[in-house]
Structure formats: structure tokens, C-alpha cells
Short mmCIF file of C-alpha atoms (C1' of nucleotides) in Angstrom, two decimals:
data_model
loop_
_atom_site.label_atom_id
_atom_site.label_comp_id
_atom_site.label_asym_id
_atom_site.label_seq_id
_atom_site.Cartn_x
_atom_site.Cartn_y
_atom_site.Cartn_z
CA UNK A 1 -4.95 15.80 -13.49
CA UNK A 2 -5.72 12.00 -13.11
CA UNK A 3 -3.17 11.12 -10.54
CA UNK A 4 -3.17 8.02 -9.04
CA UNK A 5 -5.46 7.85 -5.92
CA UNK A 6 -4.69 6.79 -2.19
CA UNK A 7 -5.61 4.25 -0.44
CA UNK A 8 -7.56 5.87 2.02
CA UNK A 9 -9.34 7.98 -1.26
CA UNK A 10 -9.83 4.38 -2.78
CA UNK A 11 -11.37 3.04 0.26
CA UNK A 12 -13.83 6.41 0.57
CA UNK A 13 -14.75 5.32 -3.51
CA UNK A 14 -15.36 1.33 -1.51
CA UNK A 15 -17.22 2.55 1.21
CA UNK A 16 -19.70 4.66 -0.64
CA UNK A 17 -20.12 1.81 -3.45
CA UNK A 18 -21.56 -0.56 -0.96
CA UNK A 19 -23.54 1.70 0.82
CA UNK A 20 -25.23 2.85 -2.24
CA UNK A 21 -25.83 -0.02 -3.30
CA UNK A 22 -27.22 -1.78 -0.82
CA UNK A 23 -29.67 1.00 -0.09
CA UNK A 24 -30.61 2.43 -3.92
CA UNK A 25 -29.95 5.75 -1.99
CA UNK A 26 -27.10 8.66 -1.21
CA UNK A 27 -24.31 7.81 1.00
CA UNK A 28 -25.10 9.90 4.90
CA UNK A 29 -21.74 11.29 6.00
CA UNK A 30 -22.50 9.12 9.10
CA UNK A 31 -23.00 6.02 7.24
CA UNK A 32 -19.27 6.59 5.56
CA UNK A 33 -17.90 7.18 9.00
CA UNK A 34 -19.17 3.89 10.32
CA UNK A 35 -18.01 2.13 7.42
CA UNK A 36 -14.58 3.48 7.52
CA UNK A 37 -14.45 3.62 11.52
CA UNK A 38 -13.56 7.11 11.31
CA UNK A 39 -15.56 10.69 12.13
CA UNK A 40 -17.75 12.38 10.87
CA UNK A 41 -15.35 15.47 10.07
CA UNK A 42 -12.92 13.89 8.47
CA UNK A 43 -15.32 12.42 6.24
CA UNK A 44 -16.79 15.79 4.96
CA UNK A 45 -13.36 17.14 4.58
CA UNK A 46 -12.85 13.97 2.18
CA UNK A 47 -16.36 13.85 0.41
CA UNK A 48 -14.97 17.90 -0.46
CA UNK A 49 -11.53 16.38 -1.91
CA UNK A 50 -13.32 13.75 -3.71
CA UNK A 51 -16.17 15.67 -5.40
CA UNK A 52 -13.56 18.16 -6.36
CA UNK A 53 -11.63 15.30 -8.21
CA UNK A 54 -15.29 14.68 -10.05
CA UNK A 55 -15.64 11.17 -8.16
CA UNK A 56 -18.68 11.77 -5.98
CA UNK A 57 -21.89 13.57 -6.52
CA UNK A 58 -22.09 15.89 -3.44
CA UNK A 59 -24.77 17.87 -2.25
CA UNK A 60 -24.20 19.56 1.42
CA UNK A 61 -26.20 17.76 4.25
CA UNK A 62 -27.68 15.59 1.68
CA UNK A 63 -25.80 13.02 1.09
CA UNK A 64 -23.25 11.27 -1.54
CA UNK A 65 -23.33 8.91 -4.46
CA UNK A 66 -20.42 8.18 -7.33
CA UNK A 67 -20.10 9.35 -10.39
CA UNK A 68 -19.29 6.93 -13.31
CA UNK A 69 -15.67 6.99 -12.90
CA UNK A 70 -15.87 7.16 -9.18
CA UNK A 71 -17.94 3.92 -9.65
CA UNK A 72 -15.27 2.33 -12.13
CA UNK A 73 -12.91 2.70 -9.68
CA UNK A 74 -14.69 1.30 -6.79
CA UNK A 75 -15.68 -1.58 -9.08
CA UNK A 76 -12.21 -2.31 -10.25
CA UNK A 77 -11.56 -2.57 -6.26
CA UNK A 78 -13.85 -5.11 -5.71
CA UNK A 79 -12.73 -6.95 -8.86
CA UNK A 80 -9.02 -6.77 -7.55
CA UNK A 81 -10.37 -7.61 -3.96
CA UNK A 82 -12.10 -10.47 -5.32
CA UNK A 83 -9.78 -11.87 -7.73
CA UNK A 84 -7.10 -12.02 -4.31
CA UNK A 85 -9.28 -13.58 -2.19
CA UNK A 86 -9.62 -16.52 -4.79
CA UNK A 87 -5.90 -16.60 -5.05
CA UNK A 88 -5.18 -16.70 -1.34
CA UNK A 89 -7.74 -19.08 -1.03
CA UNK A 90 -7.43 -21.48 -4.22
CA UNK A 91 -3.59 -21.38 -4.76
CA UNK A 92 -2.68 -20.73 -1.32
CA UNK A 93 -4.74 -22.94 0.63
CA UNK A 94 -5.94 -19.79 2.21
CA UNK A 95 -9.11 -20.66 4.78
CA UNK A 96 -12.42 -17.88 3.53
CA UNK A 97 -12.24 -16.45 6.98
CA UNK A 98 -8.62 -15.39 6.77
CA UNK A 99 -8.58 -14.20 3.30
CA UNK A 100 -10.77 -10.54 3.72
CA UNK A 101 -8.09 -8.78 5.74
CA UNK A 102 -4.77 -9.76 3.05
CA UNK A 103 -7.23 -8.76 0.46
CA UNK A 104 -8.40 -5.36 1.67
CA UNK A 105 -4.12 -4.70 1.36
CA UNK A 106 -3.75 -6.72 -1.86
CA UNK A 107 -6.68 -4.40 -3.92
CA UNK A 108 -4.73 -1.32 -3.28
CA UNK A 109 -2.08 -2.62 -5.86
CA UNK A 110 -2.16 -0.84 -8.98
CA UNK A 111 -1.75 -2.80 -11.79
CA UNK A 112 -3.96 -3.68 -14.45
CA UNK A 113 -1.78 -5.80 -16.04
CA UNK A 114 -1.43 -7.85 -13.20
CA UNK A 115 -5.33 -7.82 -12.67
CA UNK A 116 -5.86 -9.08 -15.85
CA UNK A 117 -3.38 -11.70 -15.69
CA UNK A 118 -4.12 -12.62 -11.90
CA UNK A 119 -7.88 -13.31 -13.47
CA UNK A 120 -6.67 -15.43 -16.45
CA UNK A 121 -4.19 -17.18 -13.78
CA UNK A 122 -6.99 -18.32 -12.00
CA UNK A 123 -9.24 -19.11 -14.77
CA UNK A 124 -11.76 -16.19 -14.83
CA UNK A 125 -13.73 -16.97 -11.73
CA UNK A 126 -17.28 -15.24 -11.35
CA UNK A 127 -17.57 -15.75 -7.81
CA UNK A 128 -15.15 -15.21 -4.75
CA UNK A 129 -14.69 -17.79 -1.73
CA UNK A 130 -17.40 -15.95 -0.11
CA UNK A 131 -20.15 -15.96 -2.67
CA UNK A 132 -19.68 -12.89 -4.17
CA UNK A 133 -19.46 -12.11 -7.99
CA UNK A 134 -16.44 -10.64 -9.40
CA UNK A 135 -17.02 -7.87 -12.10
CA UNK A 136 -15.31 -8.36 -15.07
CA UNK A 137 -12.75 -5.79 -16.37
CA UNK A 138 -15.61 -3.68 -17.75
CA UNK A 139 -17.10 -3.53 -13.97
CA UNK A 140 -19.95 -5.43 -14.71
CA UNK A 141 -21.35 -8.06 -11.94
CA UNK A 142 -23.26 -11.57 -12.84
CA UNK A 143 -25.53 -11.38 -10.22
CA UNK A 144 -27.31 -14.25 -9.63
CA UNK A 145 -30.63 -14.89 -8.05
CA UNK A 146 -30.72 -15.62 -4.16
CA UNK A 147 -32.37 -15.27 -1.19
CA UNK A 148 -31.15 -15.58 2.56
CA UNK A 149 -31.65 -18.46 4.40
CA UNK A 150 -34.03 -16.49 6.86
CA UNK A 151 -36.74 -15.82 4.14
CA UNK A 152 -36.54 -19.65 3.16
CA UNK A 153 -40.10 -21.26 3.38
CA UNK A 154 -40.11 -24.73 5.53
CA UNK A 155 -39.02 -28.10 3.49
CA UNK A 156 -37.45 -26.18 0.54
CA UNK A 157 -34.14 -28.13 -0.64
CA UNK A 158 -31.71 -24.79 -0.82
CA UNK A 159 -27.86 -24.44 -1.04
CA UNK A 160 -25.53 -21.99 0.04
CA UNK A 161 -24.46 -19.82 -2.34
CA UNK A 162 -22.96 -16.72 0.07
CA UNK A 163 -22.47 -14.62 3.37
CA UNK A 164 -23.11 -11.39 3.50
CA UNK A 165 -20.84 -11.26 6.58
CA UNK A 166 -17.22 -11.45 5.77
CA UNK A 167 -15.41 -11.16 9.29
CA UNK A 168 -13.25 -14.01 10.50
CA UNK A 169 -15.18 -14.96 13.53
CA UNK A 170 -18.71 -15.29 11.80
CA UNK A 171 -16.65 -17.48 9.23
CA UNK A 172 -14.70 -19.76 11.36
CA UNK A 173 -18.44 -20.67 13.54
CA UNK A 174 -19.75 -21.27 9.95
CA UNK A 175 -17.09 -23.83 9.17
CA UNK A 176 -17.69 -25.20 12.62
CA UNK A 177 -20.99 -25.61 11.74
CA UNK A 178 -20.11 -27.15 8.58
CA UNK A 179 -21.90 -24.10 6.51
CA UNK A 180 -20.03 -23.84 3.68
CA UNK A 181 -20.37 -22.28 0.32
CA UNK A 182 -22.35 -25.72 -1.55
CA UNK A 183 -23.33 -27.70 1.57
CA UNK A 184 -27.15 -28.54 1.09
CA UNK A 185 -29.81 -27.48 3.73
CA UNK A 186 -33.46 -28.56 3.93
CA UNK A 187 -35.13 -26.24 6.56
CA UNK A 188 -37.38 -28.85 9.23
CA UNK A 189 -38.80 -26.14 11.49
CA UNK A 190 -38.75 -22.68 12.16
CA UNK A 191 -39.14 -21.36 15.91
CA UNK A 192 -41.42 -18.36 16.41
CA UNK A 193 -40.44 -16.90 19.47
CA UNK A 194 -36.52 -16.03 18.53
CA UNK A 195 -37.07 -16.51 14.87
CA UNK A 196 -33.91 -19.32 14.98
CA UNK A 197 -34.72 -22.40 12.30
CA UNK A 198 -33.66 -26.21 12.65
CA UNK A 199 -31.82 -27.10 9.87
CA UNK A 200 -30.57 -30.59 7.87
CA UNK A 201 -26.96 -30.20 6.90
CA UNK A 202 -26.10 -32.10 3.64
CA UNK A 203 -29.17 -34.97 4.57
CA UNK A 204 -26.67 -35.87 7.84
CA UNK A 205 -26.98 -33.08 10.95
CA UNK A 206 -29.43 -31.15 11.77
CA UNK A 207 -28.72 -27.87 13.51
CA UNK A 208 -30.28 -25.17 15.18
CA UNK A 209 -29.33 -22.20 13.55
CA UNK A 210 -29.71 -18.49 15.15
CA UNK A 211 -32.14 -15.54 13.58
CA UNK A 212 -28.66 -13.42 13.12
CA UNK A 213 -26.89 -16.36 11.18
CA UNK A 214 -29.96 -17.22 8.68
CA UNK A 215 -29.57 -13.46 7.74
CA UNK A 216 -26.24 -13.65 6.61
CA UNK A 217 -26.48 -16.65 4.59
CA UNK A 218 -27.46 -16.32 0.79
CA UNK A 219 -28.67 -19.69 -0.65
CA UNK A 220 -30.97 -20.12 -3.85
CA UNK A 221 -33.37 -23.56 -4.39
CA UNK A 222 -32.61 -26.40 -5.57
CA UNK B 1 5.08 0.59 20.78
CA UNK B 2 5.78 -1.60 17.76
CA UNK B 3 3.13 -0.57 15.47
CA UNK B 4 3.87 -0.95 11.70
CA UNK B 5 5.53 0.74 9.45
CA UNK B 6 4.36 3.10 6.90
CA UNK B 7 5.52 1.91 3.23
CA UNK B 8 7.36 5.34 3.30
CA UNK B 9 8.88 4.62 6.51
CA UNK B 10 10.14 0.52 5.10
CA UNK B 11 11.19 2.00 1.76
CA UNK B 12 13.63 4.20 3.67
CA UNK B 13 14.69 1.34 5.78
CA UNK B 14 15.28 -0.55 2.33
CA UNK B 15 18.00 2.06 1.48
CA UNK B 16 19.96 2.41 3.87
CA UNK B 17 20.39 -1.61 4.13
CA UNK B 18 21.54 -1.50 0.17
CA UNK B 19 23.62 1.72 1.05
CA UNK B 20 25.13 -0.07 3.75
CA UNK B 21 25.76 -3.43 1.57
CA UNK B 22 27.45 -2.33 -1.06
CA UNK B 23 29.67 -0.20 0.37
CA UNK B 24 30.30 -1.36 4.07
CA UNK B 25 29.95 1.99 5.57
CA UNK B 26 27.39 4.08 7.30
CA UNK B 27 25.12 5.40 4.23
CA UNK B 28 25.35 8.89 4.09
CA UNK B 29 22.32 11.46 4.02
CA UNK B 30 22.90 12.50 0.15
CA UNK B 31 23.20 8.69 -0.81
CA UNK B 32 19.59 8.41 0.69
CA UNK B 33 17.98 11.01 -0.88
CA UNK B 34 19.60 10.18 -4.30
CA UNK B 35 17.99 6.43 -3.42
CA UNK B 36 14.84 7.13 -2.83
CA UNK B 37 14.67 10.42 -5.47
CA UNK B 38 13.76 13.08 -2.80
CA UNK B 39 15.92 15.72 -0.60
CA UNK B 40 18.61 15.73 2.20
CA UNK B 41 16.01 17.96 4.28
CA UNK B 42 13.62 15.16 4.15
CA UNK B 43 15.93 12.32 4.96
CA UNK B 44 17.25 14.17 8.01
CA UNK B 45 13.90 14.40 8.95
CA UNK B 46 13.49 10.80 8.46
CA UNK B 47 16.09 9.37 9.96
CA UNK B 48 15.45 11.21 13.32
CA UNK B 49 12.20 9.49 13.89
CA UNK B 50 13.62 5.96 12.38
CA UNK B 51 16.15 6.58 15.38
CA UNK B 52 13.55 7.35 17.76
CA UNK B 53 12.15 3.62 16.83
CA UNK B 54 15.53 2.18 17.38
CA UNK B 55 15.62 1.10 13.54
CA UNK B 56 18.78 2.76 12.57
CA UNK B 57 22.07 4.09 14.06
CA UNK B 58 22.01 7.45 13.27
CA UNK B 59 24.80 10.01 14.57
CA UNK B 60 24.43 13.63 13.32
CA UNK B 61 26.54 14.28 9.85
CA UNK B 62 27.52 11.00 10.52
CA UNK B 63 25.95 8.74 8.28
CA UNK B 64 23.44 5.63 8.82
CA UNK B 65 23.42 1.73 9.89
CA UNK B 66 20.66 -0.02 10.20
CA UNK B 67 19.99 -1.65 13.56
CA UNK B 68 19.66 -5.71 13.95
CA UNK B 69 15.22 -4.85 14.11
CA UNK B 70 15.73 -2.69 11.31
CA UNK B 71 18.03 -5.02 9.14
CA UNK B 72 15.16 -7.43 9.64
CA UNK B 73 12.72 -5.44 8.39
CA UNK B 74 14.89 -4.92 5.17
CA UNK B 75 15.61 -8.37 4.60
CA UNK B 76 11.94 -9.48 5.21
CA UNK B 77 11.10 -6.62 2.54
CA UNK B 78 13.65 -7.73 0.07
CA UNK B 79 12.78 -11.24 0.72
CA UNK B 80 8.99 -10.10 -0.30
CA UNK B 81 9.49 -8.22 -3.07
CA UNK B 82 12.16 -11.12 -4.65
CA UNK B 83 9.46 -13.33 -4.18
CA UNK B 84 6.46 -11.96 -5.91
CA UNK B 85 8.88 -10.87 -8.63
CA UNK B 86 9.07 -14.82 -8.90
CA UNK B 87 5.37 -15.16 -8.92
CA UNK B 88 4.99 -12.84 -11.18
CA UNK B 89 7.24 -14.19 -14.12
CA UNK B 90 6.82 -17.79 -13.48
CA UNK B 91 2.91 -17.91 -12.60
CA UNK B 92 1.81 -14.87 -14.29
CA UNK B 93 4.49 -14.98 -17.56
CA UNK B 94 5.67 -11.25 -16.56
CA UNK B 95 8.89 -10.49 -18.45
CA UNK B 96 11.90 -10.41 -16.16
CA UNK B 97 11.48 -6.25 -17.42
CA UNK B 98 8.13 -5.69 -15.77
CA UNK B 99 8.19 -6.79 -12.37
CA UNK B 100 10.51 -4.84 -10.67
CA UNK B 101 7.67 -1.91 -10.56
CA UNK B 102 4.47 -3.97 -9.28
CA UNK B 103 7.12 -5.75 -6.91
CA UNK B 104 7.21 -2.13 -5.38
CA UNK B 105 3.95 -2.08 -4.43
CA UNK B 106 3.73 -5.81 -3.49
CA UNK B 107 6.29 -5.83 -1.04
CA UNK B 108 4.77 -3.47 1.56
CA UNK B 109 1.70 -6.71 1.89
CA UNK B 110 1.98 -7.60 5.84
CA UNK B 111 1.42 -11.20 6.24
CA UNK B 112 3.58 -13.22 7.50
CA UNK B 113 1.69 -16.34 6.58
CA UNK B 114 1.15 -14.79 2.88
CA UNK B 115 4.80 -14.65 2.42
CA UNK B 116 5.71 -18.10 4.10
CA UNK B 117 2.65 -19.58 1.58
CA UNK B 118 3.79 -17.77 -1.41
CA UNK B 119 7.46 -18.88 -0.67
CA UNK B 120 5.84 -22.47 -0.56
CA UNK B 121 3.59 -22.03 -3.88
CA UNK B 122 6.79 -20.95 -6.04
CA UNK B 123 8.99 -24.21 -4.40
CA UNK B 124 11.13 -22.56 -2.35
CA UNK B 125 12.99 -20.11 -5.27
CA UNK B 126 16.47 -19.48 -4.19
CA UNK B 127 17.08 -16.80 -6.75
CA UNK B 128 14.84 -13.90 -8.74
CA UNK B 129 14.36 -13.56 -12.09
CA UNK B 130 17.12 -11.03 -11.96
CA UNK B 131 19.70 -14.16 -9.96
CA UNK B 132 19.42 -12.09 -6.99
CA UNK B 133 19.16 -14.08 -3.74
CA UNK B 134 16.14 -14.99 -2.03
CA UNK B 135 16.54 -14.70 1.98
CA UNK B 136 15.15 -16.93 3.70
CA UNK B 137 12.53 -16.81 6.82
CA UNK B 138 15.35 -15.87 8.98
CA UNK B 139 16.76 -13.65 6.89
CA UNK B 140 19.74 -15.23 6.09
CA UNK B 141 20.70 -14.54 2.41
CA UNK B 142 22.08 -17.55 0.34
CA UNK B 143 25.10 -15.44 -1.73
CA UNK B 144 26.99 -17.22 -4.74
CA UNK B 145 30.43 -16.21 -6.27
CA UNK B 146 29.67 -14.19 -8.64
CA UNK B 147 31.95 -11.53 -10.45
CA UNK B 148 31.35 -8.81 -13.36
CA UNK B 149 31.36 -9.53 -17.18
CA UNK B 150 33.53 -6.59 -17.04
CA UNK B 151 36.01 -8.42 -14.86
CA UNK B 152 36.27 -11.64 -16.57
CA UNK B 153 39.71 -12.50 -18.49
CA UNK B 154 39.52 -13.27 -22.23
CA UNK B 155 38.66 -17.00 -23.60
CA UNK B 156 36.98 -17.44 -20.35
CA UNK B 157 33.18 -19.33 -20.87
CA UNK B 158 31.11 -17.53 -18.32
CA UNK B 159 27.31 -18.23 -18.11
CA UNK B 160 24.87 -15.02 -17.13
CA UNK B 161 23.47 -15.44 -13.37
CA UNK B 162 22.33 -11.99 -12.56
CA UNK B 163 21.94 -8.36 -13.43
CA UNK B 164 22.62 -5.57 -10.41
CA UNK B 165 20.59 -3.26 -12.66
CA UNK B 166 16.79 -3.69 -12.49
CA UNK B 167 15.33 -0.82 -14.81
CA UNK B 168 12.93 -2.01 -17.50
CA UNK B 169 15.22 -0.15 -20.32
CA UNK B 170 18.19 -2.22 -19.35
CA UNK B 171 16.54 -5.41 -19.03
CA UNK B 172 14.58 -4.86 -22.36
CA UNK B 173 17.94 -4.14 -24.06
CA UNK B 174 19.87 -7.13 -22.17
CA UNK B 175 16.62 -9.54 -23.47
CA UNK B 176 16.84 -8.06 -27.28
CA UNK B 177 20.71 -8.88 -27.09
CA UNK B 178 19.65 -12.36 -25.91
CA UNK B 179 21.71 -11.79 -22.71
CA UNK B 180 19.35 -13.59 -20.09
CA UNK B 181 19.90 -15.52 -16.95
CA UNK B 182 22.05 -18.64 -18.27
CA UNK B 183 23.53 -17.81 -21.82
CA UNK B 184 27.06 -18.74 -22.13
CA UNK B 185 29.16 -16.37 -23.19
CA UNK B 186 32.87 -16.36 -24.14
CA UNK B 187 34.98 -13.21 -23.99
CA UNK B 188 36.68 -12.72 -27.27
CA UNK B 189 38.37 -9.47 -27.36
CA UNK B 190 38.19 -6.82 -24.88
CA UNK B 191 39.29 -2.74 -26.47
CA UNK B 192 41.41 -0.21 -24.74
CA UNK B 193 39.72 2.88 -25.57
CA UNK B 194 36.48 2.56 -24.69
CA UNK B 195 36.50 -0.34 -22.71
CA UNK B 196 34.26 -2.49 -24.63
CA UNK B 197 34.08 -6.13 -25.06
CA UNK B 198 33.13 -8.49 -27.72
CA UNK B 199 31.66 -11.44 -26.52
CA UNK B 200 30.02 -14.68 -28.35
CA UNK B 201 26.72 -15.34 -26.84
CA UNK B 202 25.51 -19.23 -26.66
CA UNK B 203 27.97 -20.34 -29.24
CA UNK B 204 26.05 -18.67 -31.87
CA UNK B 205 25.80 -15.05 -32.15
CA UNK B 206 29.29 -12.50 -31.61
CA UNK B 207 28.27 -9.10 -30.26
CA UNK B 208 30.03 -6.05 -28.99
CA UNK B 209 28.93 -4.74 -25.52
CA UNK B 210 29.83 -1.77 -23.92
CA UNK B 211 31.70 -1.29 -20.63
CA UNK B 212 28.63 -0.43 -18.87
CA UNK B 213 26.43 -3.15 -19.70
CA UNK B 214 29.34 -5.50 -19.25
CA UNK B 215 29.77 -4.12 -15.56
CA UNK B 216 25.45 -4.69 -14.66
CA UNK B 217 26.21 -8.05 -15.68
CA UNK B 218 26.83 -10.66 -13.03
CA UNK B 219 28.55 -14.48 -14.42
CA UNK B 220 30.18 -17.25 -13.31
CA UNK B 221 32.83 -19.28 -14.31
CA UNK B 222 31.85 -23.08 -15.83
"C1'" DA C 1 46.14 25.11 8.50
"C1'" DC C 2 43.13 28.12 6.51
"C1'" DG C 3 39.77 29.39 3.25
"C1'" DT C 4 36.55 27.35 0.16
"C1'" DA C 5 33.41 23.82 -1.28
"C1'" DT C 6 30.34 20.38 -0.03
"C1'" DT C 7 27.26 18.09 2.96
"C1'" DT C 8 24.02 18.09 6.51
"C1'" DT C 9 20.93 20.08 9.55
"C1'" DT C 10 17.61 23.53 11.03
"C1'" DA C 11 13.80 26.58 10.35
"C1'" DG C 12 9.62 27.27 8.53
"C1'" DG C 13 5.97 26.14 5.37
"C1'" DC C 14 2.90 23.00 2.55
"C1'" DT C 15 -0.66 18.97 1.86
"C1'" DA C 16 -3.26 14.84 3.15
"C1'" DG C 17 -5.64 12.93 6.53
"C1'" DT C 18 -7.04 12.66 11.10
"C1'" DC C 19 -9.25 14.49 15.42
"C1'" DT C 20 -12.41 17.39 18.98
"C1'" DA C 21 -15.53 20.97 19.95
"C1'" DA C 22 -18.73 24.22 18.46
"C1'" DA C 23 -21.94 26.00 15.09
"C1'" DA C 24 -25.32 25.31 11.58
"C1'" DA C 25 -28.64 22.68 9.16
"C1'" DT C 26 -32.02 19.12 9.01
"C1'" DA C 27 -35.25 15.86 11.08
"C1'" DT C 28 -38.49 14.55 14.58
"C1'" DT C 29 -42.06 14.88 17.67
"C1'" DA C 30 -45.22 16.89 20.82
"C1'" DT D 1 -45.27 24.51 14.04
"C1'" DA D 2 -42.25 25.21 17.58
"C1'" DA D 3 -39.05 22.97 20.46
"C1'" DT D 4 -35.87 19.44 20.68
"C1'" DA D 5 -32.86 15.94 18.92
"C1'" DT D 6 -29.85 14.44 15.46
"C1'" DT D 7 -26.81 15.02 11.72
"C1'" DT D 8 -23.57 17.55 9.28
"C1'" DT D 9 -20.36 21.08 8.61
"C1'" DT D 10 -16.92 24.39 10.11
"C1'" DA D 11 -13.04 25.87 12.82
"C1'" DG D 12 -8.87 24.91 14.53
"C1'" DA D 13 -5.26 21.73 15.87
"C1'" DC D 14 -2.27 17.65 15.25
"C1'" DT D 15 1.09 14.17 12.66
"C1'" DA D 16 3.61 12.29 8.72
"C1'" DG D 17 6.01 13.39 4.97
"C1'" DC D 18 7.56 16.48 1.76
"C1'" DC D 19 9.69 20.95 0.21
"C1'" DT D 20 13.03 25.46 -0.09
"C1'" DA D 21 16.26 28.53 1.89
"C1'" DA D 22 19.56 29.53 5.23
"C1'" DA D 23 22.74 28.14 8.82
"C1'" DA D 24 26.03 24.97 10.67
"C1'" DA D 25 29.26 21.31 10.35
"C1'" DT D 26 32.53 18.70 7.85
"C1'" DA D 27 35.83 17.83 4.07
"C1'" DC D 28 39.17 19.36 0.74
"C1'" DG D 29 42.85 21.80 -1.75
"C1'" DT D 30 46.65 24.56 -1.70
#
DNA sequence: ACGTATTTTTAGGCTAGTCTAAAAATATTA
DNA sequence: TAATATTTTTAGACTAGCCTAAAAATACGT
């Protein structure tokens, strides 16, 4: 009955997590397929193995949510994802832009043993290099309170808390930039006509920083 | 071309280079599927497209080598999984019993750089928590003299350096008998009939242990 | 060395997961 | 609301990996 689940099952549970979270609504078919850079087909062929196994709500042409233990399991993969990434990163000297890809191998491991310990090993972190909270073994997140660096009013002291963009090349111009997770930004100006803002870097630089970047950054006041 | 290898595909590859070790002749098809708990039908199957990837010498009813690409992939797969067994009882206080099975999954992580980092972390172990060698980056294996409890003469004071049995049963009798890695232990009488020894364990405790255990045991000589 | 026993391979079938192409359902827009 | 566009599902095919049963090759005992 409650055989273990694949990888590729586990990262259908992922995908589907996200997306309904970040919207409040169903999972499109589409939608999964872009996540999971795949088709269309195969993900209806999955969505009809998955509801089967009572891990997804699914209604024909309308869409796709979890059930409670589809979302336990896609929680516990963040939480192992998370956990990783603050082991690669904290005891391995790890860089936050190379740490997403060894991670998205390392959560497959099934252990919760080793989860548990892994956590206590690294002294029960809430938060993951990039921000992000890590859900405790019960699955639940500490969210905190922040908003991205684009909806910032002018001359507001903020810090950066997060990116909402986890790929290694967005990461590696952040660290050029010297945006890391606590550096300290004061917004001076913000330029109408492409929507990019000048910003003062920890009371030293100031930078000109692109629309597309200010979305991805999560920072809360001061 | 050289794409990577399913976990299937490396835990076949794994086999055959212990098949081949210990006995210093092609493994044969049966000796695989007893290995890896499945069926000649599927290891012929197997082996043909391992051939096809140049990863084994395979000759029909034959038997199986490995060839020099696939003996690295073994020894970098060995080397992983002795590793992390490290991590896992010195970082994570795993009993020497439990990590054999999470090891499983851990060793099919590809990353280069994790494994080189890890290796770093843990110092540089030589040996696993079950004394079995450690290759290096190169894959060169650092081997110690090492002979059988069962083949050591009477009055001789051995001390414990490895078990060739990894099985949490074993291990969990071995620890409640007190024989770890580095007890001494002096052979006091050895009897005919069923070929069991008795055998005073750290200068304290006398205890009789049968022929098998004796020959899972791995000492050396002080 | 010849018949029997064992081992290995082949043949054919199954599941998970993927794909393309076509059909069906839903959404959009005139 | 009817026509069109988009999305989703179905149909059918492919690969990896596994299986059983039967055939072929090898090994063994007398």
C-alpha cells in the first residue's frame, strides 16, 4: 500500500506544492509541465498515478491540488532540501548559488532519522542560505513578514532577507553585486521609465539595480 | 555519449567490482543476481547494455570484468558511500549498525566537489566505521594486513580492525558482545567440533564465539 | 565421453515514465 | 453565441528495468 515513492513522483508532489502555493489556486497540467520541463502528456498520465495513490485532488481539465499527505510529503521535501542546502553551505563552505542543484539530489534521500539528526547537527536552522524557512518535522513554516525590494517606498532602511530566484547565475551577479542575505540597502531613487532603482549598499556603494532583480529580492524594514 | 548512470545501472557496476575482488575471476551471471537480489534474466540483460557503454568485459556464458572506466566508477562509488558512512557516525552519532542502509542511497549523490568537500570536512578518514578502506580521489585503495579471527593461532593478542559483514543484525550482535573496531582480544582455546573459539575481549570479559562470527571478523597482530 | 545437471541466454511480457500526434474539452473573443 | 484559440486528455509508441518460461550452452559425474 504505502510504498516508498520515486523521485520523479516526489518531484510531481514539489512541483504542485509551489505552484499552489504561490497562486492560492489548482495546479494547470501546463503549469506542472513547465515546472518539471516535461509535457503535457506525461503529466496527466502522472496526475492519474498520483490521485490514484490518494496524493492529489484531481478533477479532469480542472486542475490539481494535494491532499494532506500529498502535502506532508512535499513539505518534508522542502525540509530535507532545506536542511542540505544549509549543510553544503555552512559545513561545507558551499557558495548559495551552487548549493540548489546537490540539494534537489540530496532531498530524495529517505531517511528520517537522518533528517532529524542532519537538523539537530546543524542546530535547528529556520531559514536556508537563500532566505527561505525550513518547516519543522511537523511541516509547519515560520514565515516571516517581507516584502520585495521592488515594492520598497524611497529612503526606507530595508535588509535582505531572501531571493525568490534560486538559479546559479542570478546568484553569482548578486554576490557580484554584493547582495547578500543581511547586507543593508537604503533605496535613493527610483527610475520611472524602466522601473530600475538606485540603491546604497551597506551605507558604502550605491548601485543601480534592474526592475527584474528588485523582484526577486525579499527584504523587510529596518 | 557519456551521460550518467542510473543508480540501477552503478549498483550493478558495484557488483561485479566486489565479485571480481574477492575472488580474482570474471564474476559470473548467478553471482550477480544473488548480489544485487534479482534474476539471471535480468543481469544478462544488464550486462549487454553495460558492454555497449564499454563499462564491463562481458563475453557470453563467460563471466564479467569490469573495464578501467567502469572500475572507476566503482571505486568512486565505494569511496562515496565509505565516506558518508563516516559522516554519518562521527558527525551525526549513527551507530556503526545503521549506516550501511542510508549509505545506499547516499552514494548515488553526483558531485564531485561534494565528495572532495565531504572527504575534507571528516579529515581525510582513511578507514570506515566498519575498518574498510577509504580510496582516495584517484581511486587508489590504501589496504592493511589484515587476516580472520578465525585464522589467528592461540595466545595470539589481536586487536579488531574490521568486519567484511555489514548487516545491521551482525553488527548489533558484534556491538552487544563488545567486539568493536579496536578491542583486544586474545585467543584462548579454539574447539574441534564446531569450530568455535573462546576469546578474552579487552582483558576483561572471556566469551565463546562461533566459527562464523570469528570468520566476519578482520584483526591484526600487536 | 556421454548423459545429466547446472548455468546462462533468449523470447516475450509487464510497469513506470517519457514522448508525439490527434481528439476532446474549455476558454476567449468577435 | 458562434467561431476560434488554447489547454488538456487520449492513443499509441518508445526505453529502462524487471520478471517467467523455455531454449541453448557449459560443466560434471560416472
Amino acid at each position: 500500500m504505502n510504498q516508498p515513492l520515486s523521485s520523479t513522483e516526489e518531484n510531481y508532489l514539489k512541483a504542485i506544492f509551489k505552484l499552489c502555493e504561490q497562486s492560492d489556486k489548482p495546479a494547470s497540467t501546463n503549469d506542472v509541465a513547465l515546472a518539471l520541463n516535461t509535457r503535457a502528456a506525461s503529466v496527466t498520465d502522472m496526475l492519474k498515478r498520483l490521485a490514484e495513490k490518494s496524493l492529489i485532488n484531481y478533477v479532469k481539465y480542472k486542475g490539481v491540488t494535494l491532499t494532506s499527505s500529498g502535502r506532508t510529503i512535499a513539505t518534508s521535501l522542502i525540509r530535507k532540501h532545506r536542511l542540505w542546502e544549509v549543510f553544503l553551505t555552512d559545513k561545507l563552505n558551499f557558495g548559495w548559488e551552487e548549493v540548489h542543484e546537490i540539494a534537489e539530489q540530496l532531498e530524495h534521500i529517505k531517511s528520517n532519522e537522518l533528517t532529524n539528526r542532519l537538523e539537530a547537527f546543524l542546530n535547528f536552522p529556520k531559514y536556508d542560505p537563500h532566505g527561505d524557512p525550513i518547516p519543522d518535522s511537523d511541516g509547519n513554516f515560520q514565515y516571516r513578514q517581507q516584502v520585495l525590494l521592488a515594492d520598497v517606498p524611497l529612503h526606507t532602511e530595508v535588509i535582505i532577507v531572501g531571493v525568490s530566484e534560486h538559479e546559479t547565475p542570478f546568484l553569482q551577479y548578486l554576490e557580484k553585486l554584493n547582495l547578500i542575505l543581511g547586507a543593508k540597502l537604503v533605496i535613493q531613487e527610483s527610475f520611472e521609465y524602466d522601473q530600475s532603482i538606485l540603491v546604497t549598499i551597506n551605507q558604502s556603494t550605491t548601485q543601480n539595480i534592474s526592475a527584474k532583480v528588485a523582484k526577486n529580492i525579499y527584504v523587510q524594514k529596518i
